[in-house]
XYZ file of C-alpha atoms in Angstrom:
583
model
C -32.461 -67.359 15.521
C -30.959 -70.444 17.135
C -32.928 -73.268 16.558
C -33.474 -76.231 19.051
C -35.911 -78.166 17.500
C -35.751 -78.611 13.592
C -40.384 -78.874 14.239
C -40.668 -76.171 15.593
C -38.282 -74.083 13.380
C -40.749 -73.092 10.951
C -43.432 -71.849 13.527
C -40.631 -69.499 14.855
C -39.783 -68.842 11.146
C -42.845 -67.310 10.535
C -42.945 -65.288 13.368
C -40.407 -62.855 11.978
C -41.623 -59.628 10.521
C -41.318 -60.663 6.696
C -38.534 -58.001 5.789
C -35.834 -59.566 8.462
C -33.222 -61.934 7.309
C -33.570 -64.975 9.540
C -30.489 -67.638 10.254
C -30.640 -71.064 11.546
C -27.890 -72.571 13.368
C -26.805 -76.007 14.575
C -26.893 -75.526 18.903
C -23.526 -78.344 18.273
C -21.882 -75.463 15.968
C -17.892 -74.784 17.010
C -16.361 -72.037 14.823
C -14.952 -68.730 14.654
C -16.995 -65.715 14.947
C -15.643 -64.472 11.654
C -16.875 -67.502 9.815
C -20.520 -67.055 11.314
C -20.303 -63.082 10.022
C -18.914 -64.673 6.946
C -22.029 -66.792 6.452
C -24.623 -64.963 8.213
C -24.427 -61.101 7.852
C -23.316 -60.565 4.434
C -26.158 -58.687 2.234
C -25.224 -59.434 -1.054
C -26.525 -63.156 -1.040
C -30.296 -63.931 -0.944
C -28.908 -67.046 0.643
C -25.347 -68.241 2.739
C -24.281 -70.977 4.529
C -21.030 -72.399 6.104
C -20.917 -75.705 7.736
C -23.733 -75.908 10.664
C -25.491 -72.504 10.127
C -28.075 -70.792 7.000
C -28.845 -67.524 6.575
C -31.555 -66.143 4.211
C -32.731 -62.715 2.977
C -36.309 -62.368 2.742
C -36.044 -62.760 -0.929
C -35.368 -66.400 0.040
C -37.587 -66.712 2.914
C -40.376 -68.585 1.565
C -37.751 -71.128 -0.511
C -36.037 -71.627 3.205
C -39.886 -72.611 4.479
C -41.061 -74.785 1.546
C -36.671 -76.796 2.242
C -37.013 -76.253 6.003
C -40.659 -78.625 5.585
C -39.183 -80.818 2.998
C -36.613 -81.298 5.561
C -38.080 -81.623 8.991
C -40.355 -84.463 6.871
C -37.211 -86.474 5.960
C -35.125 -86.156 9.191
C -38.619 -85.749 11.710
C -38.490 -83.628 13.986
C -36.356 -82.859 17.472
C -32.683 -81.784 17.248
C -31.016 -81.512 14.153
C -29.372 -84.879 13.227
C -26.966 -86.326 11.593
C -27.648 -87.977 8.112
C -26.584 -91.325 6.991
C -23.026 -91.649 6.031
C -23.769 -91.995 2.532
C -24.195 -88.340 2.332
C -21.453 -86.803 0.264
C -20.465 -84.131 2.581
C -20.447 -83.935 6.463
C -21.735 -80.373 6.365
C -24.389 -81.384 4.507
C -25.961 -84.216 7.013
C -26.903 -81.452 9.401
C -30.493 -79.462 9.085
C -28.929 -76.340 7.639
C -26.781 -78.150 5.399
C -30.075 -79.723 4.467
C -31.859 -76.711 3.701
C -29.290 -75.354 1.726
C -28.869 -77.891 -0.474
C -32.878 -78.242 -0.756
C -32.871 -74.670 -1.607
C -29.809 -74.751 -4.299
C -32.367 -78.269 -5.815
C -35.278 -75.448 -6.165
C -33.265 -72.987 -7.508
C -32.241 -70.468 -5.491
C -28.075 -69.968 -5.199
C -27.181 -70.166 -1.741
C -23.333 -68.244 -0.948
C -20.362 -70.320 0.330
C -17.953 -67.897 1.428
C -14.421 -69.195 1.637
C -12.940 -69.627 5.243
C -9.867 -70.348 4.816
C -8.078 -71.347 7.908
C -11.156 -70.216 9.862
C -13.060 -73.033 11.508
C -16.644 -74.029 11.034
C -17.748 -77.371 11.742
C -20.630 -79.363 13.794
C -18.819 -82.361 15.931
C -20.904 -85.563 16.595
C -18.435 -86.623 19.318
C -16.245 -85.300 21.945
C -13.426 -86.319 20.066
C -14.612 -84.399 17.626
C -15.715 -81.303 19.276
C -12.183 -81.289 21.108
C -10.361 -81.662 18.099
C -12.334 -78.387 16.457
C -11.935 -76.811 19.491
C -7.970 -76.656 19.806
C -8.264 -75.870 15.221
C -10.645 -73.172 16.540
C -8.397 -71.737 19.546
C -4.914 -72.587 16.839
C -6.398 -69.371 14.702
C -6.160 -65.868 15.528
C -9.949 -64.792 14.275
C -8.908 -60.828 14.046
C -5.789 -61.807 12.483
C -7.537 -63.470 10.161
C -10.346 -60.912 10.004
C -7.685 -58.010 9.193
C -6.018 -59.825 6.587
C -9.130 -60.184 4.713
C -10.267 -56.796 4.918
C -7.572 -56.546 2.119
C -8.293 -56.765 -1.231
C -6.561 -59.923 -3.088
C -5.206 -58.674 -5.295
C -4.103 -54.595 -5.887
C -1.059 -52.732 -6.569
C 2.074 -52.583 -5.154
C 1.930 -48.919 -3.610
C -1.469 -49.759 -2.413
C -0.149 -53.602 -0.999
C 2.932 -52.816 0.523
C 2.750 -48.591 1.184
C -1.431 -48.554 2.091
C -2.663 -51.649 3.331
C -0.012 -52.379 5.811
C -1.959 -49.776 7.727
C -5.211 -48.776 6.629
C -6.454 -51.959 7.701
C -5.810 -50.647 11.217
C -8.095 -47.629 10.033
C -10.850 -49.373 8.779
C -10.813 -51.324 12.344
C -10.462 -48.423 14.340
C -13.957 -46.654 12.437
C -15.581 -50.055 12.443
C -15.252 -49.642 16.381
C -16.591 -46.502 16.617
C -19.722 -47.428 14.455
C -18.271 -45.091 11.559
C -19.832 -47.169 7.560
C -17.767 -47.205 4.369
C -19.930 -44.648 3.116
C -19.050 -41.831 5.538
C -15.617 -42.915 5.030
C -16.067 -42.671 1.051
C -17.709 -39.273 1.620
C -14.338 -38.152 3.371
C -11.810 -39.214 0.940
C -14.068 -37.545 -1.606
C -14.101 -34.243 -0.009
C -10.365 -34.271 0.887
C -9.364 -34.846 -2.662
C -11.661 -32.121 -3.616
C -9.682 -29.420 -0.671
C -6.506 -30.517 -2.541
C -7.594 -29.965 -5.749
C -8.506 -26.276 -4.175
C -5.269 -25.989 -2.631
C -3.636 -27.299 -6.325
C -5.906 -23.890 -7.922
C -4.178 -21.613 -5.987
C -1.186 -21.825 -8.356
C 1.703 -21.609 -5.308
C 4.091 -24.078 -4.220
C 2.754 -24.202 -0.663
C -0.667 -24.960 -2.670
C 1.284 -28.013 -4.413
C 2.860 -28.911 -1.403
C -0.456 -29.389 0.384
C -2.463 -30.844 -2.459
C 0.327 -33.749 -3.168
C -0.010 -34.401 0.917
C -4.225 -34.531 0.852
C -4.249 -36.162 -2.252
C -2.110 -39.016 -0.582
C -4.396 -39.087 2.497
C -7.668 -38.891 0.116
C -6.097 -42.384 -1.295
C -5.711 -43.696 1.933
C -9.319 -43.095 2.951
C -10.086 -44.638 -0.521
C -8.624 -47.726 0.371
C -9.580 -47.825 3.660
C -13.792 -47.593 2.774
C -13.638 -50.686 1.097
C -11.666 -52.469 4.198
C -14.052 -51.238 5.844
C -17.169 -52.673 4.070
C -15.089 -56.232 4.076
C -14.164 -56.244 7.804
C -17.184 -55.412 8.824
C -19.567 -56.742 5.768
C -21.147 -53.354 5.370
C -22.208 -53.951 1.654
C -24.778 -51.469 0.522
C -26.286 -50.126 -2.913
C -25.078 -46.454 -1.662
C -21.867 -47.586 -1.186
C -21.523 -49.302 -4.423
C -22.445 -45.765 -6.102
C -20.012 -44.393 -4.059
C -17.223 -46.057 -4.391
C -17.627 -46.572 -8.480
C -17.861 -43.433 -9.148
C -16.096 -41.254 -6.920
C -12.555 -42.050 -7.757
C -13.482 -40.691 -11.050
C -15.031 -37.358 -9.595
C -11.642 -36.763 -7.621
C -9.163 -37.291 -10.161
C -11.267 -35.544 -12.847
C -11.575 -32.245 -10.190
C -7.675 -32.877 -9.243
C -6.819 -32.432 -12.802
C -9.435 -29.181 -13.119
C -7.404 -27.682 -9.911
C -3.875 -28.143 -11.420
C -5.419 -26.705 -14.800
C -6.472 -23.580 -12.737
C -3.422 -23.265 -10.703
C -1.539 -23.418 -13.757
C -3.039 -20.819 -15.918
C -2.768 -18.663 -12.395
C 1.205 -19.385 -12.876
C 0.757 -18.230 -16.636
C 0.612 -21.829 -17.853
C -2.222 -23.133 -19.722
C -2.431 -26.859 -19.519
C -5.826 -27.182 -20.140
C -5.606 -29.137 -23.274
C -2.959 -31.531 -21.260
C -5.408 -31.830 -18.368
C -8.449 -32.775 -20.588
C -5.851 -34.923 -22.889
C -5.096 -36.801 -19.366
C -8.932 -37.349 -18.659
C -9.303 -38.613 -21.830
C -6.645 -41.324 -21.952
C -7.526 -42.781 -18.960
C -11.632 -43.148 -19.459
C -10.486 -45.185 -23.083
C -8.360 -47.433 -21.027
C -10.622 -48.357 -18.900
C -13.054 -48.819 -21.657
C -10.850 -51.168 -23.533
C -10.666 -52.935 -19.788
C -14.088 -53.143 -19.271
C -15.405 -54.332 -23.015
C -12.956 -56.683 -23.417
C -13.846 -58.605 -19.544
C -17.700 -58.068 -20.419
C -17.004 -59.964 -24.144
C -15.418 -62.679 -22.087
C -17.165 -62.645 -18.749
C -19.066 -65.723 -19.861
C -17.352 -67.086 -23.199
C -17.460 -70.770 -23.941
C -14.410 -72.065 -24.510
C -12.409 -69.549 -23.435
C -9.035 -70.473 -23.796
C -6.207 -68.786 -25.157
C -2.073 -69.703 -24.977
C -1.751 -66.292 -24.429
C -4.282 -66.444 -21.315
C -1.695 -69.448 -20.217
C 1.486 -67.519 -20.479
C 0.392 -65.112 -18.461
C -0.658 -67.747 -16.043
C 2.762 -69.077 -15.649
C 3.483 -65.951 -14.897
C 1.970 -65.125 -12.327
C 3.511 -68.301 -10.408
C 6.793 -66.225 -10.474
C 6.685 -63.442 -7.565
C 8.270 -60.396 -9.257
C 6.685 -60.971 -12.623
C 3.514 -60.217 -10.943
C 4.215 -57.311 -9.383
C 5.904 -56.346 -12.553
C 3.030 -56.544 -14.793
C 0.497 -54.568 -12.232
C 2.983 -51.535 -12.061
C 3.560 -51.004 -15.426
C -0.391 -50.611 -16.243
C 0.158 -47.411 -14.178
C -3.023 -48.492 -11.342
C -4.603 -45.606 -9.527
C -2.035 -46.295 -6.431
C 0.719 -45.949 -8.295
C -0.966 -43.024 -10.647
C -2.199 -41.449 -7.852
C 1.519 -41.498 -6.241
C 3.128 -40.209 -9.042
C 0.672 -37.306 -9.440
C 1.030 -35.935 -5.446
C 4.686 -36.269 -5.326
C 5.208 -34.197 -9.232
C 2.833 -31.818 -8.051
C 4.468 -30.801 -5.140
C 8.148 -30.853 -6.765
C 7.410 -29.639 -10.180
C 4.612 -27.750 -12.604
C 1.404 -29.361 -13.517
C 2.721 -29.301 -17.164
C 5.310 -32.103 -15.639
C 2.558 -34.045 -14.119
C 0.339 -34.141 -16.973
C 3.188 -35.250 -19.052
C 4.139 -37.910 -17.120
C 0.551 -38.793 -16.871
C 0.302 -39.145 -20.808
C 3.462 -40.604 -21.394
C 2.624 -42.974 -18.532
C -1.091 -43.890 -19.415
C 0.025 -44.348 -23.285
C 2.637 -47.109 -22.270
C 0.434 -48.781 -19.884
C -3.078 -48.936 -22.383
C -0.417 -49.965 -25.138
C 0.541 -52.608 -23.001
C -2.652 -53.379 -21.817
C -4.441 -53.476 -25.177
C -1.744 -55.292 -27.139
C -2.273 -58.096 -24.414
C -5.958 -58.263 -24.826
C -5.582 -58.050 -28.814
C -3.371 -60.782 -28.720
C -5.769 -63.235 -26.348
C -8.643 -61.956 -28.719
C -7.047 -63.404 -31.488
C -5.792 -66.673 -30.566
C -8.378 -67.436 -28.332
C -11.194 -69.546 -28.885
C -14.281 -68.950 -27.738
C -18.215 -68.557 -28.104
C -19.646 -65.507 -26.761
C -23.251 -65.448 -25.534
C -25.965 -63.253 -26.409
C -25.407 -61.695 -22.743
C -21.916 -60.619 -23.447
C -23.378 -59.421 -27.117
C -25.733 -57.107 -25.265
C -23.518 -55.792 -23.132
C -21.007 -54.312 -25.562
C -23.953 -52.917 -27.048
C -24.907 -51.471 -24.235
C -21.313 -50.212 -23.917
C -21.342 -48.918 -27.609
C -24.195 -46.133 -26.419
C -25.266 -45.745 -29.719
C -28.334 -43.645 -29.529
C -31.335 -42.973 -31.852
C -28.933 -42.103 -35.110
C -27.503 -45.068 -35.000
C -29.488 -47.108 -34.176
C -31.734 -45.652 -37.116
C -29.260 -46.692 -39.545
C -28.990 -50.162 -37.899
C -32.225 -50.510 -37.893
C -32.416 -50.450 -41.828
C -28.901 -51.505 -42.561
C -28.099 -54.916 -43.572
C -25.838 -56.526 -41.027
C -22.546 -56.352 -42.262
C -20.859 -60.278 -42.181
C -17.383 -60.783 -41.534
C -15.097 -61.982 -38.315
C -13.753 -58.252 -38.003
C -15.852 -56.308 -39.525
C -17.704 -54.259 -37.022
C -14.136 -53.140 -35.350
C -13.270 -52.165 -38.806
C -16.049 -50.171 -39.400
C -16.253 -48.287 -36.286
C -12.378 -47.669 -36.525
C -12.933 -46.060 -40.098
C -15.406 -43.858 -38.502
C -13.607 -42.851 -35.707
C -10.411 -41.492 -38.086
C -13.054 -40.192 -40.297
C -14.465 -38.094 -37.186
C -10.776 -37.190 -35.344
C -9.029 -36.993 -39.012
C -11.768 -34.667 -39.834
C -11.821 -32.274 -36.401
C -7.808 -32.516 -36.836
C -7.031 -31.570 -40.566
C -10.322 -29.940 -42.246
C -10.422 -25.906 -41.856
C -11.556 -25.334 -38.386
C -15.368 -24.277 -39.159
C -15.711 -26.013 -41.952
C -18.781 -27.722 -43.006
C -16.889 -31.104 -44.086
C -16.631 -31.272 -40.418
C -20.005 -32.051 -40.618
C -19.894 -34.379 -43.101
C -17.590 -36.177 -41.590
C -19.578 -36.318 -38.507
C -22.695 -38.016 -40.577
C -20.105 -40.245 -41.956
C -19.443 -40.882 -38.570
C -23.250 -41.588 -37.665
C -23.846 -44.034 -40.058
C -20.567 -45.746 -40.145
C -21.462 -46.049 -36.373
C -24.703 -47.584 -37.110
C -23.159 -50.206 -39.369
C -21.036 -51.398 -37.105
C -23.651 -52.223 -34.686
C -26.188 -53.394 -37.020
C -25.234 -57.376 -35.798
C -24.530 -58.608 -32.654
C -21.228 -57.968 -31.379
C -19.774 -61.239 -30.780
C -16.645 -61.625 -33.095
C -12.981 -61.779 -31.756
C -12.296 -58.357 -31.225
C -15.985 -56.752 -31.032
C -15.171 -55.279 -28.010
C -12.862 -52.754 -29.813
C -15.865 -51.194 -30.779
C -17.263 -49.276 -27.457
C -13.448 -48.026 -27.254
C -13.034 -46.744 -30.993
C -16.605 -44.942 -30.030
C -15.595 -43.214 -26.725
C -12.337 -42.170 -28.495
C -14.007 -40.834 -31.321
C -16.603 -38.893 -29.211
C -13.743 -37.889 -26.663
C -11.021 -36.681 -29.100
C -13.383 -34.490 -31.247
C -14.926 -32.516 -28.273
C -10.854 -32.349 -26.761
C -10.029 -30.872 -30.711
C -12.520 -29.175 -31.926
C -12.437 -27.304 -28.324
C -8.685 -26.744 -28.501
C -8.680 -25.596 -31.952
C -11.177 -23.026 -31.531
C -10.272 -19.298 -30.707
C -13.091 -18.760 -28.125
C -12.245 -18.159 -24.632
C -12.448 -20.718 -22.266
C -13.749 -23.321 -24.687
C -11.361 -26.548 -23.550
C -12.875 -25.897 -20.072
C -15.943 -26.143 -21.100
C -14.962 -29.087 -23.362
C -13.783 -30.443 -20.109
C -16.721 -30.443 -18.285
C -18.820 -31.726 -21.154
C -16.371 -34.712 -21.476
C -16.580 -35.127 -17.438
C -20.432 -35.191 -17.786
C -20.331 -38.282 -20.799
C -17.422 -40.184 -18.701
C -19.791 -40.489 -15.869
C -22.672 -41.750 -18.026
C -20.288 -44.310 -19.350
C -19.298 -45.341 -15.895
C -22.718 -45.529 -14.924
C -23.466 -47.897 -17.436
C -20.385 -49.871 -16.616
C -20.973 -50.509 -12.939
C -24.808 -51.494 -13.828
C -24.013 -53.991 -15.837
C -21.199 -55.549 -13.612
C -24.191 -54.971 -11.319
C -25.980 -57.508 -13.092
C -29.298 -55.118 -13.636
C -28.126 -54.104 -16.876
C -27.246 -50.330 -18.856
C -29.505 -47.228 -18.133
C -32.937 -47.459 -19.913
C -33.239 -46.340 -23.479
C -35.223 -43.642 -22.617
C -32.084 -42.163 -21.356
C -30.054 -42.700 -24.090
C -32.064 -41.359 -26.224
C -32.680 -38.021 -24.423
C -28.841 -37.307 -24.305
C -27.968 -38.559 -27.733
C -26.111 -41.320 -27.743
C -22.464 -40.758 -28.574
C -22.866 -40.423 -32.278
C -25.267 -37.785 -31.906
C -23.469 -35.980 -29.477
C -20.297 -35.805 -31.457
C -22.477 -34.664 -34.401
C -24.338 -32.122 -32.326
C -20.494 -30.640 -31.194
C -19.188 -30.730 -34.915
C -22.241 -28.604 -36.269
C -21.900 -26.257 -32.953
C -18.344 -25.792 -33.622
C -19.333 -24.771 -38.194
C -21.770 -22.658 -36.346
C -20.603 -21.024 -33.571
C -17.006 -20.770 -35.001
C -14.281 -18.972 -32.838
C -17.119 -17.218 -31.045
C -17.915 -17.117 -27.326
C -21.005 -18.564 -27.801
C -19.214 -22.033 -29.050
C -18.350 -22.246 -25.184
C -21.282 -21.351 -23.826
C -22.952 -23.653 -26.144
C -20.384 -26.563 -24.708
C -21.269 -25.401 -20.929
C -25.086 -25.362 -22.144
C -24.735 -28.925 -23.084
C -22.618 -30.683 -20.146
C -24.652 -28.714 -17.919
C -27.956 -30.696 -19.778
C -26.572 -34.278 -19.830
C -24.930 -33.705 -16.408
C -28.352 -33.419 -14.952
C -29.556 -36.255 -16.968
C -27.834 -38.405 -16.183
C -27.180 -37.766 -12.233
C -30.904 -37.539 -11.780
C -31.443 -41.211 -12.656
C -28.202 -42.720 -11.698
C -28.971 -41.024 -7.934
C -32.704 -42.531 -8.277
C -31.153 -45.954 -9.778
C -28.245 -45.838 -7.043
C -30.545 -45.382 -3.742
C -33.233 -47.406 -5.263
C -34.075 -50.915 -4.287
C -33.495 -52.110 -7.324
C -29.944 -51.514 -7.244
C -27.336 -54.540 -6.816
C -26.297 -54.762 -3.510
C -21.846 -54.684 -3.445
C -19.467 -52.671 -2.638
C -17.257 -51.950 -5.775
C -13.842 -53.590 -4.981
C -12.648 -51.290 -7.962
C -10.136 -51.773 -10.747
C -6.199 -51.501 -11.111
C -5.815 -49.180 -13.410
């Protein structure tokens, strides 16, 4: 609503139906559209406000009553005025400036969105007003509104090869009423058609599968332009968007698999090696921001180099293509599969990924250790969240004594993941030191969780886990005689990935990991790698080693979707659109 008469604002207040989101605005308000949407319509923010106008959800409604009060008592009532000039900020001496910072006094965070060159002001002259006027008619407001629809900072096939035009697309379905999640949807199933049209094992099927896959990443980009033009932030379309770039690639690299064992070629080891890779990179990405999202004292001369830079053009572009990000990745893949053989593509995919997490990780290592910081308990819960150590290890934590040291925990939980890969890798396949080595495994896995994980480089420890989990299934599976057991392995690995996603994009979420209850029921990685290592002494170079392997991803793939698809549509879901990750 518009309000005229800072009295009478409340009365009209509480005549909205208590689920709306009500705005006030000052009547004297001169400003770009843009900035208003800016303020006004985005859903992520109980409460927003640019100069002149206040939005709130109705979270925040009865906080915007109790300010709006407090407010209309201090100013009286009639038009909104203008405070003394001893306020400190102009756009605070009008009522919604005000309210909001009433509002932040009580508590509640109230959004500023950035505007940029975008105007938003409330004139108390015609001098003034004339002078905001020509700043306001100076600005192209779609320009501006395009430009931002782009993400800040992405690749360089995706900034200069994408975005140059997919902006155009996201305006063009924002026009005809089309949301980011139908656009999602789209990309989704045209990467899954090329990943058919990759199966068919033919060079017109590689042909047509490097062309959709290209056109899938264009629709990619284009959802979350989309949801920024047009502020169409939702919980779905957070679900969406985290997790479907993972679904595609994973079934792109299950179609070249199948097309290549059509050609005679069985890459399915390569294919599942790929998979792999990438998950543990983006592991080691997303422990090490979590251990550092809110450090104290977090600074590092490594940190600064980097800093410096960035101020130097090509160094920046540089040092985002060499980490391999999905537009580049995603590049390389369509144009090697429709020149060469999906051996070639997963090899350059390995060799590829291997340099980049190198790269990445020996950066992170190196801020790790000559940073210093204090990290919270909230940045100690999340790697353990991360860690998804289930009820075996957290058994042995439970009655373990915490084991002291500045690097101990990384240490322990690398010792158990050679222990685990050493021992799927060199022991006689079947043998029951496999096993041992897997309850080695458990309990070194419990020790190094047993205190909280804020050392230096504690955030090794969720990506020594996945990689011991990940690399036994990928070993044990490829080292086994029974038909169609890396598949399976595949499908099982596909399955954990997601869970570990899942967990990622809740906590960035702010809501925190799945429940326990959850973690539990699937096994936590410890006692799933356990569970694979006895199957595989058990079921050795028998059929019934795969089905055992289908038998379980089937299991923790339903597990696992049933609550994230209950978590993801629920209200209780953060609402944002997941802007994604380079690599």
């Amino acid at each position: 609503m518009q309000t005229a008469d800072a009295g009478d604002a409340a009365t009209l207040l509480a005549a909205v139906p208590a689920g709306r989101r009500v705005a006030l605005v000052d009547p004297r308000f001169v400003g770009h559209v843009h900035a208003l949407r800016l303020g006004l319509t985005d859903p992520r923010f109980a409460a927003a406000t640019v100069p002149g106008a206040l939005t709130a959800q109705p979270e925040a409604r009865g906080a915007l009553l109790r300010a709006l009060r407090r407010t209309t008592a201090a100013v009286g009532a009639g038009a909104p005025v203008v405070a003394p000039d001893t306020d400190p900020a102009p756009e605070d001496r009008t009522v919604p400036g005000r309210i909001a910072v009433a509002l932040e006094a009580e508590g509640t965070a109230v959004k500023r969105p950035e505007l940029g060159s975008l105007t938003a002001t409330v004139p108390t002259d015609a001098g003034a007003r004339a002078a905001a006027e020509s700043a306001r008619d100076d600005v192209d407001d779609e320009a501006v509104r395009l430009r931002s629809a782009v993400k800040a900072h992405d690749g360089f096939f995706t900034t200069f090869a994408i975005s140059p035009y997919s902006r155009y697309i996201a305006r063009w379905c924002a026009r005809r009423g089309l949301t980011p999640n139908q656009v999602t949807t789209a990309s989704l199933i045209t990467a899954l058609i090329a990943a058919g049209a990759a199966a068919t094992g033919t060079r017109g099927g590689y042909v047509a599968a490097g062309i959709l896959l290209l056109v899938s990443f264009v629709l990619d980009c284009t959802d979350g332009q989309l949801a920024r033009y047009s502020l169409q932030y939702s919980t779905m379309g957070a679900w969406l968007d985290a997790t479907f770039d993972r679904a595609k690639e994973y079934a792109y690299y299950a179609g070249l698999a199948i097309g290549a064992v059509r050609g005679g070629d069985d890459v399915w080891v390569l294919a599942l090696g790929a998979m792999v890779l990438q998950a543990c990179r983006h592991v080691v990405d997303f422990s090490f921001n979590e251990a550092n999202h809110d450090a104290v004292a977090n600074t590092s001369p490594t940190a600064a180099l980097s800093d410096k830079l960035d101020s130097v053009g090509w160094t920046v572009w540089a040092r985002r293509m060499i980490v391999l990000p999905i537009g580049e990745r995603w590049a390389m893949i369509a144009v090697l599969t429709a020149l060469t053989t999906p051996r070639i593509v997963f090899y350059a995919l390995l060799v590829g990924c291997t340099l980049a997490a190198c790269y990445t990780t020996a950066g992170r290592l190196l801020r790790s250790l000559t940073r210093r910081a204090s990290r919270t308990d909230r940045a100690a819960q999340a790697l353990a969240d991360l860690a998804d150590s289930g009820p075996l290890a957290q058994g042995v934590a439970a009655v373990a004594p915490g084991l002291r040291g500045a690097f101990t925990a990384p240490a322990v939980a690398l010792l158990g993941t050679l222990v685990m890969i050493g021992g799927a890798l060199f022991l006689a396949y079947g043998s029951r030191l496999t096993v041992a080595a897997a309850a080695v495994y458990v309990v070194l896995s419990g020790l190094a969780v047993a205190r909280p994980l804020k050392g230096a480089l504690d955030w090794l420890v969720p990506p020594f886990f996945r990689a011991a989990e990940y690399v036994t299934i990928l070993v044990l599976a490829a080292r086994s005689d029974a038909p169609h057991a890396v598949p399976a392995a595949f499908g099982l690995v596909s399955a954990v990935a997601y869970h570990h996603y899942d967990t990622v994009y809740r906590i960035r979420g702010g809501t925190g990991a799945p429940p326990q209850w959850l973690v539990r029921t699937i096994g936590g990685h410890e006692g799933r790698t356990a569970l694979v290592a006895v199957l595989a002494a058990v079921l050795t170079h028998t059929a019934g080693f795969t089905t055992a392997l289908t038998a379980l991803a089937v299991a923790v793939a339903l597990v696992v979707l049933v609550e994230s698809i209950r978590f993801w549509v629920s209200s209780s879901a953060p609402a944002v659109h997941d802007e994604g990750e380079l690599a």
